[in-house]
């Protein structure tokens, strides 16, 4: 990897470079851009990023000419693969499809130094930009390279979402999973049910820190994306070859919906009309009732979701659904009897299977957290509708079970890639939650552990880092938890790495020096290697560290 002198992250598959020879020089007065068929969108982005940052006007040029950046596709390459050649005063980026061309352009951007990540030039207008002679050949290891943002617990206004889409693209990540609904807020406009956002889109106050903390932020918190906001986000992501996967979490994590429409809750057990949007954290007993009313309501919600999100997968949550209310509910018990089900877990399985089939009939696929397998353990298909996929978060076991039952898997274990978890054992980590997972730990994360057989491994679509936001109140806190670890994650899911135990973290960490400069240029409030800056700390706000700490109950 010594050829990777500029510190490319994620590391490419192959790079041959002649650092002693300038292969090309980008020159504001000279350099042109030739975009072949199908690469016009990438050319637009290149002008908007590199062009703005380096004061290059990039007029249209002739393909393959000197002092020209040529973009083209070649179906002989994999769709997301690319070859970048810098030689003889020419730059050429060839991708299997437009996505590959875009990833190649991201590599070109890194070759140009941190200034290429700014929004406007910081050097004089006649500065030229030398790139060493080289060839980079590259393609991703996994098709699903994702980040989940929990925009429900703390709403992220759309400018932050656009910034994250840009950050994903800069790291060659291609899935943005938006956790849009939870007990503490409903964040997507549904025309048919305006109270979902009118009532469910905000809460009166917010627990500050872990739920055992005595502190409250007494300010109301809220916000939601209108349907046009969602269209804008989806289109912005699509230009960057990123798929947005929406999550509507059912049948648990649904108190905001019940607060808006009390008939969705177990009204024969509790007074659902008295529920508000939840103001604290934890696993909530107030879950949806498994009635026809609820099924029809969420079918109607999903009709609108499908109009907005063109991607194949729709995430329906399915995690952490306590069964106490269903045990106490005559309506739920009658449903169990009528369907001939074994118990409440089987009822949840039936509920999820209903929507898995419903999505399948519309050409889409359900994905859910690994609890969606819990009630179907006795059946060969795990109780899931055909085509359903599982996001394995409670370790790898759910992923393995799903793969064995013939389902695709996205690996995202909380023990490894939950970025709300603290990244250092030090006492000045802000609101420390969960396990200590350092940059090195993430670099050693393996989406496909050795106990997966080859055919089980084929079921692994990829991996995803998840950022839950109970204690991340704004974009800067999200940045702090997400970076620099997302850079290590990007390399894990993109690059052909050796087994975790033999990975050269020191070499990666050396490249991070260049990457911190890129993140600085991008304005990311990452955690510095030496620890949080004073304003990144949250003294006195209780977290919930795991591993060896006394439990907080
Ligand atoms: C989850 O962390 N409850 C998926």
Coordinates of C-alpha atoms and ligand atoms in Angstrom, one line a residue:
X1 CA 0.0 0.0 0.0
X2 CA 3.1 2.3 -0.1
X3 CA 1.8 3.5 -3.5
X4 CA -1.0 5.1 -1.5
X5 CA 1.2 8.0 -0.5
X6 CA -1.6 10.6 -0.5
X7 CA -3.6 8.5 1.9
X8 CA -6.6 7.4 -0.1
X9 CA -9.5 6.3 2.1
X10 CA -11.0 3.8 1.4
X11 CA -7.8 2.2 0.1
X12 CA -8.3 1.1 -3.6
X13 CA -7.8 -2.4 -4.8
X14 CA -4.8 -1.6 -6.9
X15 CA -2.7 1.5 -7.4
X16 CA 0.4 2.0 -9.4
X17 CA 2.0 5.4 -9.1
X18 CA 5.1 7.3 -10.2
X19 CA 5.3 9.9 -7.5
X20 CA 8.4 11.4 -9.2
X21 CA 6.4 12.2 -12.4
X22 CA 3.6 14.6 -12.8
X23 CA 0.9 12.9 -14.8
X24 CA -1.3 15.9 -15.2
X25 CA -1.9 19.3 -13.9
X26 CA -5.3 20.9 -13.4
X27 CA -5.1 24.5 -14.5
X28 CA -7.9 27.0 -14.2
X29 CA -7.0 28.5 -17.5
X30 CA -6.6 25.2 -19.4
X31 CA -8.3 22.2 -18.0
X32 CA -11.4 21.0 -19.8
X33 CA -14.0 18.2 -19.1
X34 CA -15.3 15.7 -21.5
X35 CA -18.3 13.7 -20.3
X36 CA -19.2 10.6 -22.2
X37 CA -22.8 9.3 -22.6
X38 CA -24.3 8.5 -19.2
X39 CA -21.7 10.5 -17.2
X40 CA -23.4 14.0 -17.5
X41 CA -24.7 13.8 -13.9
X42 CA -21.2 13.0 -12.6
X43 CA -19.7 15.9 -14.7
X44 CA -22.3 18.3 -13.1
X45 CA -21.2 17.1 -9.6
X46 CA -17.5 17.3 -10.5
X47 CA -17.9 20.9 -11.6
X48 CA -19.9 21.7 -8.5
X49 CA -17.3 20.2 -6.1
X50 CA -13.8 20.2 -7.6
X51 CA -14.7 23.1 -10.0
X52 CA -15.9 25.3 -7.1
X53 CA -13.1 24.3 -4.7
X54 CA -10.2 24.8 -7.1
X55 CA -11.5 27.6 -9.3
X56 CA -11.7 25.4 -12.4
X57 CA -14.3 26.4 -14.9
X58 CA -13.9 23.1 -16.7
X59 CA -15.4 24.0 -20.2
X60 CA -16.5 21.1 -22.4
X61 CA -13.5 19.3 -24.0
X62 CA -12.7 16.5 -26.4
X63 CA -12.5 13.0 -24.9
X64 CA -9.0 11.8 -24.4
X65 CA -7.4 15.2 -25.3
X66 CA -4.5 16.8 -23.4
X67 CA -5.4 18.9 -20.4
X68 CA -8.7 17.3 -20.2
X69 CA -10.5 15.2 -17.6
X70 CA -12.4 12.5 -19.6
X71 CA -15.3 10.6 -18.0
X72 CA -16.8 7.6 -19.7
X73 CA -18.4 4.2 -19.0
X74 CA -17.2 0.8 -20.0
X75 CA -19.6 -2.1 -19.3
X76 CA -16.6 -4.4 -19.1
X77 CA -16.0 -3.0 -15.6
X78 CA -18.3 -3.7 -12.6
X79 CA -21.0 -1.1 -12.4
X80 CA -19.5 0.5 -9.3
X81 CA -15.9 -0.3 -10.4
X82 CA -13.6 2.3 -12.0
X83 CA -10.2 2.8 -13.5
X84 CA -8.5 6.2 -13.0
X85 CA -5.5 7.0 -15.2
X86 CA -3.4 10.1 -14.8
X87 CA -0.6 10.3 -17.5
X88 CA 0.5 12.4 -20.4
X89 CA -1.4 15.5 -19.2
X90 CA -4.6 13.6 -19.3
X91 CA -7.0 12.4 -16.6
X92 CA -9.4 9.6 -17.5
X93 CA -12.0 8.1 -15.2
X94 CA -13.7 5.0 -16.6
X95 CA -16.5 3.4 -14.6
X96 CA -18.6 0.3 -15.3
X97 CA -21.6 2.6 -14.9
X98 CA -22.1 6.2 -13.8
X99 CA -21.8 5.1 -10.1
X100 CA -18.3 3.8 -10.8
X101 CA -17.3 7.0 -12.6
X102 CA -18.5 9.0 -9.5
X103 CA -16.4 6.8 -7.1
X104 CA -13.5 7.4 -9.4
X105 CA -14.0 11.1 -9.2
X106 CA -14.1 10.9 -5.4
X107 CA -10.6 9.3 -5.7
X108 CA -9.5 12.1 -8.0
X109 CA -10.7 14.6 -5.4
X110 CA -8.6 12.9 -2.7
X111 CA -5.5 13.0 -5.0
X112 CA -5.8 16.8 -5.2
X113 CA -5.4 17.5 -1.4
X114 CA -7.7 18.9 1.3
X115 CA -8.4 22.1 -0.7
X116 CA -10.5 20.0 -3.0
X117 CA -13.0 19.4 -0.2
X118 CA -13.7 23.1 0.4
X119 CA -16.6 25.0 -1.2
X120 CA -14.6 27.9 -2.6
X121 CA -10.9 28.5 -3.4
X122 CA -8.5 29.4 -0.7
X123 CA -5.5 29.8 -3.0
X124 CA -4.8 32.4 -5.6
X125 CA -6.8 32.1 -8.8
X126 CA -3.8 31.0 -10.9
X127 CA -2.9 28.0 -8.7
X128 CA -2.4 24.8 -10.6
X129 CA -2.9 21.3 -9.1
X130 CA -0.4 18.6 -9.9
X131 CA -1.3 14.9 -9.8
X132 CA 1.3 12.2 -10.0
X133 CA 1.3 9.8 -12.9
X134 CA -0.7 6.8 -11.8
X135 CA -3.4 4.2 -12.5
X136 CA -6.0 3.2 -9.9
X137 CA -8.2 0.1 -10.4
X138 CA -10.9 -0.3 -7.9
X139 CA -14.3 -1.8 -7.1
X140 CA -16.2 -2.2 -3.8
X141 CA -16.3 -5.4 -1.7
X142 CA -19.9 -5.0 -0.8
X143 CA -23.0 -3.7 -2.6
X144 CA -24.6 -2.3 0.6
X145 CA -22.4 0.2 2.3
X146 CA -24.7 2.0 4.7
X147 CA -25.1 4.6 7.4
X148 CA -28.3 4.8 9.5
X149 CA -29.2 8.2 10.9
X150 CA -31.8 8.2 13.7
X151 CA -33.6 11.5 12.8
X152 CA -36.5 10.5 15.1
X153 CA -35.0 10.9 18.5
X154 CA -33.4 14.2 17.5
X155 CA -34.6 15.6 14.3
X156 CA -31.9 16.5 11.8
X157 CA -33.0 19.4 9.6
X158 CA -32.6 18.7 5.9
X159 CA -29.4 20.8 5.5
X160 CA -27.7 18.3 7.8
X161 CA -29.1 15.4 5.8
X162 CA -27.6 16.9 2.6
X163 CA -24.3 17.3 4.3
X164 CA -24.4 13.6 5.3
X165 CA -25.2 12.6 1.8
X166 CA -22.1 14.5 0.6
X167 CA -20.1 12.8 3.4
X168 CA -21.3 9.4 2.4
X169 CA -20.4 10.1 -1.3
X170 CA -16.9 11.3 -0.3
X171 CA -16.4 7.9 1.5
X172 CA -17.9 5.8 -1.4
X173 CA -20.8 4.8 0.8
X174 CA -24.1 4.2 -1.0
X175 CA -27.0 3.6 1.4
X176 CA -28.5 6.2 3.7
X177 CA -31.0 4.5 6.1
X178 CA -33.3 7.1 7.7
X179 CA -34.9 6.0 10.9
X180 CA -38.0 8.2 10.5
X181 CA -40.3 7.2 13.2
X182 CA -40.1 6.3 16.9
X183 CA -41.7 6.8 20.3
X184 CA -40.2 10.2 20.5
X185 CA -41.2 11.6 17.1
X186 CA -42.7 11.0 13.7
X187 CA -40.6 12.8 11.0
X188 CA -42.2 12.3 7.6
X189 CA -45.3 14.0 6.3
X190 CA -48.1 11.6 5.4
X191 CA -50.9 13.5 3.6
X192 CA -53.7 11.2 4.7
X193 CA -52.8 11.3 8.4
X194 CA -51.7 14.9 9.2
X195 CA -51.7 14.3 12.9
X196 CA -48.7 12.0 12.5
X197 CA -46.6 15.1 12.2
X198 CA -49.0 17.7 13.7
X199 CA -49.1 15.8 17.0
X200 CA -46.4 13.2 16.6
X201 CA -43.8 15.5 15.1
X202 CA -42.8 17.2 18.4
X203 CA -42.5 16.6 22.1
X204 CA -42.8 18.9 25.0
X205 CA -39.4 18.3 26.5
X206 CA -36.5 15.9 26.4
X207 CA -34.6 13.8 28.8
X208 CA -31.0 15.0 28.9
X209 CA -28.6 12.1 28.9
X210 CA -29.5 8.5 29.8
X211 CA -33.0 7.8 31.0
X212 CA -31.6 7.5 34.6
X213 CA -30.4 11.1 34.4
X214 CA -32.3 13.6 36.5
X215 CA -31.9 16.3 33.9
X216 CA -34.4 17.6 31.3
X217 CA -34.1 20.0 28.4
X218 CA -37.3 21.9 28.9
X219 CA -37.4 23.2 25.3
X220 CA -40.0 21.6 23.0
X221 CA -38.2 19.5 20.3
X222 CA -39.5 18.7 16.9
X223 CA -39.5 18.9 13.1
X224 CA -40.3 16.8 10.1
X225 CA -39.6 16.5 6.4
X226 CA -42.5 17.5 4.1
X227 CA -43.0 15.2 1.1
X228 CA -41.2 17.7 -1.1
X229 CA -38.3 17.7 1.4
X230 CA -38.2 13.9 1.1
X231 CA -38.3 14.1 -2.7
X232 CA -35.5 16.6 -2.6
X233 CA -33.4 14.4 -0.3
X234 CA -34.0 11.3 -2.4
X235 CA -33.1 13.1 -5.6
X236 CA -30.0 14.7 -4.1
X237 CA -28.9 11.2 -2.9
X238 CA -29.7 9.6 -6.2
X239 CA -27.4 12.1 -8.1
X240 CA -24.7 10.8 -5.8
X241 CA -25.6 7.2 -6.4
X242 CA -26.9 6.8 -2.9
X243 CA -30.1 5.0 -2.1
X244 CA -32.2 6.3 0.7
X245 CA -33.9 3.5 2.7
X246 CA -36.8 4.8 4.8
X247 CA -37.7 3.2 8.1
X248 CA -41.2 3.2 9.6
X249 CA -40.7 1.3 12.8
X250 CA -43.6 -1.1 13.7
X251 CA -45.1 -2.6 15.8
X252 CA -42.9 -1.3 18.7
X253 CA -41.3 2.1 18.9
X254 CA -44.6 3.6 17.8
X255 CA -45.8 5.8 20.7
X256 CA -45.6 9.0 18.6
X257 CA -48.1 7.5 16.1
X258 CA -50.3 6.3 18.9
X259 CA -50.2 9.8 20.5
X260 CA -51.5 11.1 17.2
X261 CA -54.0 8.3 16.5
X262 CA -54.9 6.6 19.8
X263 CA -56.9 3.9 18.0
X264 CA -53.6 2.4 16.9
X265 CA -52.7 1.4 20.4
X266 CA -54.0 -1.3 22.7
X267 CA -57.0 0.7 23.9
X268 CA -58.4 -2.4 25.6
X269 CA -55.4 -2.4 28.0
X270 CA -54.4 1.2 28.5
X271 CA -55.9 4.6 28.0
X272 CA -54.2 5.3 24.7
X273 CA -55.9 8.7 24.4
X274 CA -53.8 10.0 27.3
X275 CA -50.5 9.1 25.7
X276 CA -48.3 11.9 24.4
X277 CA -45.1 11.8 22.4
X278 CA -42.5 10.1 24.6
X279 CA -40.0 12.5 26.3
X280 CA -37.6 10.0 27.6
X281 CA -35.6 6.9 26.4
X282 CA -35.7 3.2 26.6
X283 CA -37.8 0.3 25.5
X284 CA -41.4 1.4 25.5
X285 CA -44.4 -0.9 26.4
X286 CA -46.9 1.1 24.3
X287 CA -46.9 -0.8 21.1
X288 CA -49.4 -1.0 18.2
X289 CA -52.5 -3.2 18.4
X290 CA -52.5 -6.1 15.9
X291 CA -55.9 -5.1 14.5
X292 CA -57.3 -4.6 11.1
X293 CA -57.5 -0.9 11.8
X294 CA -53.7 -0.8 12.4
X295 CA -52.9 -2.9 9.3
X296 CA -55.0 -0.7 7.0
X297 CA -53.5 2.5 8.6
X298 CA -50.0 1.4 7.9
X299 CA -50.8 0.1 4.5
X300 CA -52.0 3.6 3.7
X301 CA -48.9 5.2 5.3
X302 CA -46.7 2.8 3.2
X303 CA -48.6 3.7 0.0
X304 CA -47.3 7.2 0.4
X305 CA -43.8 6.0 1.4
X306 CA -43.6 4.0 -1.7
X307 CA -44.5 7.0 -3.8
X308 CA -41.6 8.9 -2.3
X309 CA -38.8 6.3 -2.1
X310 CA -38.1 4.4 -5.3
X311 CA -35.5 2.0 -3.8
X312 CA -36.2 -1.7 -3.5
X313 CA -36.0 -1.9 0.3
X314 CA -38.4 -0.5 2.9
X315 CA -37.3 -0.9 6.5
X316 CA -40.1 -1.7 8.9
X317 CA -38.2 -1.9 12.1
X318 CA -39.7 -4.8 14.1
X319 CA -37.2 -4.3 17.0
X320 CA -37.8 -4.2 20.7
X321 CA -41.6 -4.8 20.8
X322 CA -42.5 -5.7 24.4
X323 CA -45.4 -8.2 24.5
X324 CA -47.0 -7.3 27.8
X325 CA -49.9 -5.3 26.3
X326 CA -50.6 -8.1 23.7
X327 CA -50.6 -10.6 26.6
X328 CA -53.2 -8.5 28.4
X329 CA -55.3 -7.5 25.4
X330 CA -58.4 -9.5 24.6
X331 CA -58.3 -8.2 21.0
X332 CA -54.7 -9.4 20.6
X333 CA -55.5 -12.7 22.3
X334 CA -58.5 -13.2 20.0
X335 CA -56.3 -12.6 17.0
X336 CA -53.8 -15.2 18.2
X337 CA -56.6 -17.7 18.6
X338 CA -58.2 -16.9 15.3
X339 CA -54.9 -17.3 13.5
X340 CA -54.0 -20.4 15.4
X341 CA -50.7 -18.9 16.5
X342 CA -48.5 -20.2 19.3
X343 CA -47.9 -17.0 21.2
X344 CA -47.3 -13.2 21.0
X345 CA -43.9 -13.7 19.3
X346 CA -45.7 -15.6 16.5
X347 CA -48.2 -12.7 16.4
X348 CA -45.4 -10.3 15.7
X349 CA -44.1 -12.6 13.1
X350 CA -47.5 -12.7 11.4
X351 CA -47.7 -8.9 11.6
X352 CA -44.3 -8.4 9.9
X353 CA -45.0 -11.2 7.4
X354 CA -48.2 -9.4 6.4
X355 CA -46.3 -6.3 5.4
X356 CA -43.5 -8.3 3.9
X357 CA -46.1 -9.8 1.5
X358 CA -47.8 -6.5 1.0
X359 CA -44.4 -4.9 -0.1
X360 CA -43.6 -8.0 -2.2
X361 CA -46.9 -7.6 -4.1
X362 CA -45.7 -4.1 -5.0
X363 CA -42.3 -5.1 -6.2
X364 CA -40.5 -4.0 -3.0
X365 CA -38.7 -5.9 -0.3
X366 CA -39.0 -5.6 3.5
X367 CA -36.0 -5.3 5.6
X368 CA -36.2 -5.3 9.4
X369 CA -34.1 -5.6 12.6
X370 CA -33.3 -9.2 13.6
X371 CA -36.2 -9.5 16.0
X372 CA -38.4 -10.1 12.9
X373 CA -37.1 -13.7 13.1
X374 CA -38.0 -14.3 16.7
X375 CA -41.5 -15.6 16.2
X376 CA -40.6 -17.7 13.2
X377 CA -37.9 -19.9 14.5
X378 CA -39.9 -23.1 13.9
X379 CA -40.3 -22.5 10.2
X380 CA -37.7 -23.1 7.4
X381 CA -38.1 -19.5 6.1
X382 CA -37.8 -17.9 9.5
X383 CA -41.4 -16.8 9.3
X384 CA -40.6 -14.1 6.8
X385 CA -42.2 -13.3 3.5
X386 CA -40.1 -14.2 0.4
X387 CA -37.5 -11.6 -0.4
X388 CA -37.4 -10.1 3.1
X389 CA -34.0 -9.2 4.5
X390 CA -32.7 -8.9 8.0
X391 CA -30.5 -6.2 9.6
X392 CA -28.4 -8.1 12.2
X393 CA -27.9 -5.7 15.1
X394 CA -27.8 -8.0 18.2
X395 CA -24.5 -9.5 17.1
X396 CA -24.1 -11.7 14.1
X397 CA -26.6 -14.5 15.2
X398 CA -29.6 -12.9 13.5
X399 CA -27.7 -12.6 10.3
X400 CA -26.6 -16.2 10.4
X401 CA -30.1 -17.4 11.1
X402 CA -31.5 -15.3 8.3
X403 CA -28.9 -16.5 5.8
X404 CA -29.6 -20.1 6.8
X405 CA -33.3 -19.4 6.2
X406 CA -32.5 -18.1 2.7
X407 CA -32.7 -14.4 3.4
X408 CA -30.3 -11.6 2.6
X409 CA -28.6 -9.8 5.4
X410 CA -27.1 -6.5 6.3
X411 CA -24.6 -6.8 9.1
X412 CA -24.7 -4.0 11.8
X413 CA -23.9 -5.4 15.2
X414 CA -24.3 -3.1 18.1
X415 CA -21.1 -4.5 19.6
X416 CA -19.1 -3.2 16.7
X417 CA -20.8 -0.4 14.6
X418 CA -23.2 1.5 16.8
X419 CA -21.5 4.9 16.6
X420 CA -23.6 6.4 19.4
X421 CA -21.4 4.1 21.6
X422 CA -18.4 5.9 23.1
X423 CA -15.1 5.7 21.2
X424 CA -12.7 5.9 24.2
X425 CA -12.7 4.8 27.8
X426 CA -11.8 8.3 29.0
X427 CA -14.0 10.0 31.5
X428 CA -14.4 13.1 29.3
X429 CA -16.2 11.4 26.4
X430 CA -19.5 13.2 26.1
X431 CA -22.5 11.3 27.5
X432 CA -20.7 7.9 27.2
X433 CA -23.1 5.2 26.0
X434 CA -22.5 1.5 25.5
X435 CA -19.3 -0.2 24.6
X436 CA -15.9 1.4 24.0
X437 CA -15.3 1.1 20.2
X438 CA -12.3 2.9 19.0
X439 CA -11.2 3.8 15.5
X440 CA -9.1 0.6 15.5
X441 CA -12.0 -1.6 16.7
X442 CA -14.1 -0.3 13.8
X443 CA -11.1 -0.9 11.4
X444 CA -11.0 -4.5 12.6
X445 CA -14.8 -5.1 12.2
X446 CA -15.6 -8.0 9.9
X447 CA -18.9 -8.0 8.1
X448 CA -18.5 -11.7 7.3
X449 CA -17.1 -13.6 10.3
X450 CA -15.2 -16.8 9.6
X451 CA -18.1 -19.1 10.9
X452 CA -20.2 -18.1 8.0
X453 CA -20.0 -20.7 5.2
X454 CA -19.4 -19.5 1.6
X455 CA -23.1 -19.8 0.8
X456 CA -24.1 -18.0 4.0
X457 CA -21.5 -15.3 3.2
X458 CA -23.2 -14.8 -0.2
X459 CA -26.3 -13.7 1.6
X460 CA -24.5 -10.7 3.2
X461 CA -25.4 -7.7 1.1
X462 CA -23.0 -5.6 3.1
X463 CA -22.9 -3.7 6.3
X464 CA -24.1 -0.6 7.9
X465 CA -23.1 1.7 10.8
X466 CA -26.0 2.9 12.9
X467 CA -26.1 6.3 14.7
X468 CA -28.9 6.5 17.3
X469 CA -29.5 10.0 18.6
X470 CA -31.0 9.8 22.1
X471 CA -27.9 11.7 23.4
X472 CA -26.9 13.4 20.2
X473 CA -28.9 16.6 20.2
X474 CA -27.5 18.2 17.0
X475 CA -25.3 17.8 13.9
X476 CA -22.1 18.5 15.8
X477 CA -22.8 15.7 18.3
X478 CA -23.6 13.4 15.4
X479 CA -20.4 14.4 13.7
X480 CA -18.4 13.7 16.9
X481 CA -19.8 10.2 17.2
X482 CA -19.7 9.3 13.5
X483 CA -16.2 10.6 12.7
X484 CA -13.5 9.5 12.4
X485 CA -15.0 6.0 12.7
X486 CA -17.0 6.3 9.5
X487 CA -13.7 6.5 7.6
X488 CA -12.6 3.1 9.0
X489 CA -16.0 1.7 8.3
X490 CA -15.9 2.9 4.7
X491 CA -12.6 1.1 4.2
X492 CA -14.0 -2.1 5.8
X493 CA -17.0 -2.2 3.4
X494 CA -15.2 -1.0 0.3
X495 CA -11.6 -2.4 0.3
X496 CA -10.5 -6.0 0.0
X497 CA -9.1 -6.3 3.5
X498 CA -7.1 -9.2 5.0
X499 CA -8.7 -10.9 8.1
X500 CA -9.2 -8.5 11.0
X501 CA -6.4 -9.9 13.1
X502 CA -3.8 -9.1 10.4
X503 CA -5.0 -5.7 9.3
X504 CA -2.4 -3.0 9.4
X505 CA -4.1 -0.4 11.6
X506 CA -0.9 1.6 11.9
X507 CA -0.8 2.0 8.1
X508 CA -4.4 3.0 8.0
X509 CA -3.9 5.4 10.9
X510 CA -1.0 7.0 9.0
X511 CA -3.4 7.7 6.1
X512 CA -5.9 9.2 8.5
X513 CA -3.5 12.1 8.9
X514 CA -4.4 13.2 5.3
X515 CA -8.0 12.3 6.0
X516 CA -8.4 14.6 9.0
X517 CA -7.3 17.4 6.8
X518 CA -10.1 16.5 4.4
X519 CA -12.6 16.3 7.2
X520 CA -11.4 19.7 8.4
X521 CA -12.0 21.2 5.0
X522 CA -15.4 19.6 4.9
X523 CA -16.3 21.2 8.3
X524 CA -16.8 17.9 10.1
X525 CA -16.7 18.1 14.0
X526 CA -15.0 14.8 14.4
X527 CA -13.4 13.5 17.6
X528 CA -9.7 14.5 17.5
X529 CA -7.3 11.6 18.2
X530 CA -6.2 13.3 21.5
X531 CA -9.8 13.4 22.8
X532 CA -12.7 15.8 22.8
X533 CA -12.2 19.5 22.5
X534 CA -13.6 21.4 25.6
X535 CA -16.8 22.3 23.8
X536 CA -17.3 18.7 22.7
X537 CA -17.6 17.5 26.3
X538 CA -20.9 17.3 28.2
X539 CA -19.8 17.4 31.9
X540 CA -22.4 16.3 34.3
X541 CA -24.8 14.6 31.8
X542 CA -25.2 11.0 32.7
X543 CA -24.5 8.3 30.1
X544 CA -24.6 4.5 30.3
X545 CA -21.2 3.0 29.8
X546 CA -21.2 -0.8 29.4
X547 CA -18.4 -3.3 30.1
X548 CA -17.2 -3.2 33.7
X549 CA -19.2 -0.2 34.8
X550 CA -21.8 -0.4 37.5
X551 CA -25.1 -0.8 35.8
X552 CA -27.6 2.1 35.8
X553 CA -31.1 0.8 36.3
Ligands
LIG1 C1 -32.0 -1.3 17.6 O1 -30.9 -0.9 18.0 N1 -33.1 -1.3 18.5 C2 -32.2 -1.8 16.3

